[in-house]
């Protein structure tokens, strides 16, 4: 109502945690009092008031639990009550790896936040392969545990599988990500595919400082905007990564601008192709696919309206013109949308990614079981 407002925001001292707050407005927004309702580790979002305005219903995730519903009295210090249990009862939660919140130098020396996952009981006296995961949307972030969105929770679960296969996993929150303040969020204006993309792939430099990571066996992959960054990485720094996976990434922002659904989104960030041709050229990895030197797997659904399927088709065609066919693998999923939803599609996609990284990051162990 006009007297109070429930919202969620990242914890200032630990941005991977997100808490629910209540602002008491009482007709004067400039002098509203704000109280934290939830506390502790985890992500708490999407609060809704009960009919009597005394309680809040919200979603919670943490390192041991995927998204569930909780209810809590709308006052500080109240104890939440769980309403659902999404995790299978027989799931061994002790096998889950919680991420470590770290920083590393980014494109211009600014510290970039990121999340480091290290397999349990890893032998740190030897070097292991690593995989960088680049989140999509731009306006998104990683959390200290399971992602609150189903579209990204499935990737988080797959990363837990990869950890059990011996990979170190890293997830950067490059500039443009939410949860780190307005300046960080807006730093991509007129620079899409510039410092933000460099922030993401410079995570490889950080991983190389870890004594237990093999600098010659680092892979990268991403979805949507993260797929776009992956393509920039393998064309701007063609030998930095041993292998890469692009899931439905934009390959040509000039073409993306012409799409009736996405022109406004693009123009609000980098203007028009006529206004900023150099920015568009930089933000279109299809223009540089001739630089590709390492294996690239591309996955895309034909019913994708977020990033039209034709983007990947054009990338494949351009790669063939430059004799890159031996380096490129492509799988299209008929009728699938941007975020892979159907079980048989996810199973096939994860199997392909699993086998692809195993073949390229674990060459001594090509014969292995695939993800089920």
XYZ file of C-alpha atoms in Angstrom, residues 24-364:
341
model
C 7.872 2.372 5.859
C 6.899 5.377 3.764
C 3.913 6.935 5.539
C 3.428 9.457 2.773
C 7.027 10.722 2.768
C 9.279 8.592 0.560
C 12.261 10.891 1.130
C 12.278 10.007 4.822
C 11.249 6.360 4.676
C 12.616 4.037 7.333
C 14.057 0.783 5.974
C 14.297 -2.451 7.951
C 15.848 -5.769 6.961
C 13.354 -8.592 7.415
C 15.475 -11.576 6.375
C 19.089 -12.224 7.349
C 21.858 -14.772 7.048
C 23.331 -16.509 4.006
C 21.294 -17.087 0.888
C 19.165 -15.256 -1.633
C 15.707 -13.978 -0.709
C 13.580 -12.408 -3.438
C 10.100 -11.714 -4.829
C 8.360 -10.858 -1.562
C 4.575 -10.587 -1.567
C 2.358 -9.318 1.234
C -0.197 -11.523 2.956
C -3.822 -10.290 2.790
C -3.541 -8.826 6.302
C -0.202 -7.079 5.513
C 1.463 -8.787 8.482
C 3.560 -11.409 6.695
C 5.633 -11.807 3.549
C 5.835 -14.747 1.161
C 9.185 -14.986 -0.648
C 11.621 -17.315 -2.430
C 14.866 -18.461 -0.833
C 17.934 -20.262 -2.167
C 21.355 -21.008 -0.704
C 24.335 -23.262 -1.336
C 22.405 -26.352 -0.214
C 18.906 -25.602 -1.497
C 17.320 -24.609 -4.785
C 14.410 -22.148 -4.778
C 11.698 -22.725 -2.175
C 8.846 -20.720 -0.703
C 9.091 -19.249 2.787
C 6.817 -17.039 4.867
C 7.960 -14.608 7.554
C 6.377 -12.004 9.791
C 7.162 -8.551 8.409
C 9.324 -7.463 11.313
C 13.056 -7.666 12.062
C 14.176 -10.761 13.926
C 11.239 -12.901 12.875
C 11.873 -16.574 12.106
C 10.995 -17.711 8.569
C 8.903 -20.812 7.950
C 9.533 -23.104 5.002
C 6.506 -23.920 2.850
C 8.062 -26.090 0.136
C 10.966 -28.466 -0.473
C 12.071 -28.515 -4.103
C 15.189 -30.622 -3.601
C 14.637 -34.393 -3.948
C 14.625 -36.072 -0.555
C 17.368 -38.521 -1.525
C 19.712 -35.828 -2.844
C 23.130 -35.900 -1.162
C 23.515 -32.238 -0.279
C 26.898 -32.875 1.315
C 28.295 -33.267 -2.201
C 27.405 -29.686 -3.136
C 30.255 -27.194 -3.424
C 29.607 -23.703 -2.069
C 31.327 -20.876 -3.965
C 33.955 -18.536 -2.568
C 33.468 -14.808 -3.187
C 36.650 -13.292 -4.679
C 37.851 -10.317 -6.717
C 40.340 -10.077 -9.564
C 41.677 -7.212 -11.744
C 39.387 -6.361 -14.649
C 39.708 -4.520 -17.947
C 40.951 -1.236 -16.492
C 42.309 -2.548 -13.220
C 39.014 -2.265 -11.377
C 38.275 -5.230 -9.107
C 35.742 -7.588 -10.658
C 33.644 -9.753 -8.314
C 33.446 -13.444 -9.027
C 32.574 -16.829 -7.575
C 35.172 -19.582 -7.319
C 34.075 -23.223 -7.055
C 36.760 -25.740 -6.094
C 35.942 -29.471 -6.053
C 35.870 -31.037 -2.629
C 39.028 -32.927 -1.658
C 40.866 -31.574 -4.702
C 44.536 -32.506 -4.793
C 46.073 -29.040 -4.953
C 49.553 -30.384 -5.522
C 48.687 -31.064 -9.175
C 47.072 -28.905 -11.841
C 43.457 -29.357 -12.923
C 41.273 -28.089 -15.784
C 38.989 -25.133 -15.179
C 35.838 -23.748 -16.773
C 34.614 -20.151 -16.729
C 30.846 -19.672 -16.849
C 29.607 -16.276 -18.119
C 26.045 -15.459 -17.113
C 23.632 -13.921 -19.591
C 21.136 -11.066 -19.580
C 23.782 -8.490 -18.690
C 21.382 -7.323 -15.985
C 21.814 -10.429 -13.872
C 24.294 -11.777 -11.361
C 25.556 -14.914 -9.676
C 24.626 -15.711 -6.102
C 26.190 -17.450 -3.132
C 24.499 -20.715 -4.015
C 21.687 -21.831 -6.293
C 20.383 -19.216 -8.679
C 16.887 -17.950 -7.974
C 15.844 -18.180 -11.629
C 15.063 -21.611 -13.027
C 16.783 -20.677 -16.300
C 20.086 -20.331 -14.456
C 19.496 -22.870 -11.695
C 19.806 -25.653 -14.289
C 23.273 -24.347 -15.178
C 24.201 -24.156 -11.494
C 23.195 -27.803 -11.084
C 25.266 -28.797 -14.124
C 28.259 -26.976 -12.681
C 27.914 -29.065 -9.533
C 28.206 -32.100 -11.799
C 31.296 -30.646 -13.504
C 32.874 -30.064 -10.099
C 32.409 -33.745 -9.337
C 34.262 -34.489 -12.582
C 37.291 -32.581 -11.296
C 36.881 -29.178 -12.948
C 37.444 -25.910 -11.120
C 34.540 -23.594 -12.021
C 34.531 -19.794 -11.976
C 31.595 -17.408 -12.484
C 32.426 -13.680 -12.908
C 30.027 -10.802 -12.296
C 31.438 -8.528 -14.991
C 30.533 -4.827 -15.121
C 26.916 -4.441 -16.105
C 25.869 -7.101 -13.587
C 23.291 -6.102 -10.997
C 23.856 -6.153 -7.259
C 27.042 -4.076 -7.100
C 25.736 -0.535 -7.345
C 24.535 1.792 -10.057
C 27.975 2.753 -11.370
C 28.907 -0.898 -11.999
C 25.552 -1.596 -13.582
C 25.700 1.371 -15.985
C 29.387 1.067 -16.903
C 28.493 -0.761 -20.135
C 26.760 2.231 -21.708
C 28.160 2.711 -25.248
C 30.672 -0.062 -24.543
C 28.779 -3.341 -24.995
C 31.312 -6.039 -25.757
C 34.142 -3.815 -24.536
C 35.274 -3.627 -20.914
C 32.405 -5.846 -19.794
C 33.475 -8.703 -22.074
C 37.101 -8.200 -21.119
C 36.157 -8.353 -17.435
C 34.633 -11.754 -18.108
C 37.467 -13.378 -20.014
C 40.144 -11.840 -17.784
C 38.917 -14.279 -15.163
C 41.236 -16.704 -16.962
C 44.207 -14.608 -15.855
C 43.012 -14.937 -12.271
C 42.633 -18.704 -12.571
C 46.190 -18.942 -13.867
C 47.422 -17.522 -10.550
C 45.962 -20.512 -8.705
C 48.594 -23.191 -8.338
C 46.096 -26.004 -8.813
C 44.717 -24.763 -12.178
C 46.371 -25.819 -15.426
C 46.774 -22.586 -17.454
C 46.698 -24.596 -20.686
C 43.382 -26.287 -19.912
C 40.866 -23.519 -19.280
C 37.521 -23.568 -21.056
C 34.793 -20.948 -21.280
C 31.086 -21.011 -21.939
C 28.042 -18.813 -21.622
C 24.370 -18.380 -22.397
C 22.883 -15.515 -24.425
C 24.875 -12.408 -23.451
C 27.372 -14.840 -21.949
C 27.509 -16.683 -25.269
C 28.191 -13.353 -26.969
C 31.076 -12.736 -24.545
C 32.366 -16.242 -25.199
C 32.500 -15.516 -28.928
C 34.317 -12.240 -28.286
C 36.829 -14.064 -26.092
C 37.702 -16.696 -28.709
C 38.077 -14.090 -31.458
C 39.810 -11.317 -29.478
C 42.083 -13.692 -27.526
C 42.061 -16.803 -29.736
C 44.571 -18.833 -27.702
C 43.487 -17.863 -24.184
C 40.998 -20.728 -23.875
C 41.445 -24.349 -24.863
C 37.760 -24.746 -25.817
C 34.539 -22.725 -25.785
C 30.775 -23.282 -25.811
C 28.332 -20.650 -27.055
C 24.677 -21.145 -26.118
C 22.463 -18.820 -28.172
C 24.816 -15.842 -28.227
C 24.421 -12.715 -30.346
C 26.946 -12.721 -33.193
C 26.054 -9.506 -35.043
C 24.602 -6.543 -33.159
C 23.824 -4.687 -36.370
C 21.484 -7.519 -37.349
C 20.187 -7.675 -33.774
C 19.375 -3.966 -33.939
C 17.268 -4.533 -37.065
C 15.145 -7.144 -35.313
C 11.798 -5.523 -34.340
C 11.915 -7.079 -30.864
C 15.444 -5.987 -29.965
C 16.187 -2.682 -31.662
C 15.144 -0.630 -28.646
C 17.232 -2.704 -26.246
C 20.287 -2.333 -28.459
C 19.892 1.384 -29.209
C 19.498 2.209 -25.515
C 22.946 0.755 -24.863
C 25.044 1.513 -27.942
C 22.924 3.822 -30.093
C 22.330 2.974 -33.750
C 24.769 1.470 -36.276
C 24.884 4.839 -38.044
C 25.727 6.680 -34.821
C 28.357 4.244 -33.557
C 29.692 2.005 -36.345
C 32.924 1.264 -34.456
C 31.047 0.077 -31.377
C 28.862 -2.179 -33.494
C 31.883 -3.605 -35.269
C 33.525 -4.405 -31.945
C 30.294 -5.931 -30.617
C 29.865 -8.282 -33.580
C 32.169 -11.305 -33.232
C 30.984 -12.651 -36.582
C 33.271 -10.013 -38.109
C 36.286 -11.670 -36.484
C 35.485 -15.373 -36.746
C 38.491 -15.725 -39.058
C 40.617 -15.433 -35.888
C 39.159 -18.603 -34.341
C 41.908 -21.073 -33.392
C 40.350 -23.338 -30.761
C 37.345 -25.726 -30.797
C 33.936 -24.064 -30.516
C 30.611 -25.778 -29.768
C 27.436 -23.829 -30.615
C 23.974 -24.743 -29.279
C 20.764 -22.938 -30.294
C 17.009 -23.519 -30.351
C 15.123 -22.811 -33.566
C 12.206 -21.126 -31.730
C 14.458 -18.643 -29.909
C 12.950 -15.142 -29.933
C 15.451 -13.615 -27.484
C 18.365 -14.234 -29.835
C 17.112 -15.361 -33.259
C 18.383 -18.738 -34.392
C 19.628 -17.131 -37.606
C 22.438 -15.496 -35.593
C 24.145 -18.859 -35.075
C 23.403 -19.987 -38.634
C 25.155 -16.910 -39.979
C 28.129 -17.498 -37.680
C 28.533 -21.051 -38.951
C 28.297 -19.868 -42.548
C 30.881 -17.144 -41.991
C 33.186 -19.590 -40.237
C 33.008 -21.961 -43.189
C 34.004 -19.137 -45.520
C 37.198 -18.807 -43.479
C 37.860 -22.568 -43.406
C 36.982 -22.904 -39.700
C 34.636 -25.843 -40.170
C 37.001 -28.283 -38.467
C 36.931 -26.150 -35.312
C 33.165 -25.629 -35.123
C 30.470 -28.003 -33.893
C 26.800 -27.026 -34.132
C 23.634 -28.509 -32.654
C 20.234 -26.984 -33.283
C 17.188 -27.949 -31.228
C 13.929 -27.890 -33.224
C 11.190 -25.893 -31.537
C 13.314 -25.030 -28.488
C 13.322 -21.536 -27.033
C 16.141 -19.341 -25.734
C 16.354 -20.953 -22.299
C 16.353 -24.677 -22.873
C 13.246 -25.956 -21.084
C 12.482 -29.481 -22.244
C 14.128 -32.351 -20.429
C 15.287 -34.223 -23.528
C 16.916 -31.040 -24.849
C 18.722 -30.357 -21.579
C 19.952 -33.937 -21.381
C 21.320 -33.807 -24.908
C 22.859 -30.346 -24.461
C 24.558 -31.240 -21.182
C 25.874 -34.493 -22.656
C 27.389 -32.593 -25.565
C 28.950 -29.956 -23.322
C 30.256 -32.628 -20.969
C 31.836 -34.642 -23.788
C 33.169 -31.518 -25.516
C 34.984 -30.224 -22.441
C 36.238 -33.718 -21.590
C 37.698 -34.154 -25.070
C 39.402 -30.765 -25.071
C 40.288 -30.153 -21.427
C 40.959 -33.761 -20.435
C 42.644 -35.209 -23.544
C 44.151 -38.023 -21.510
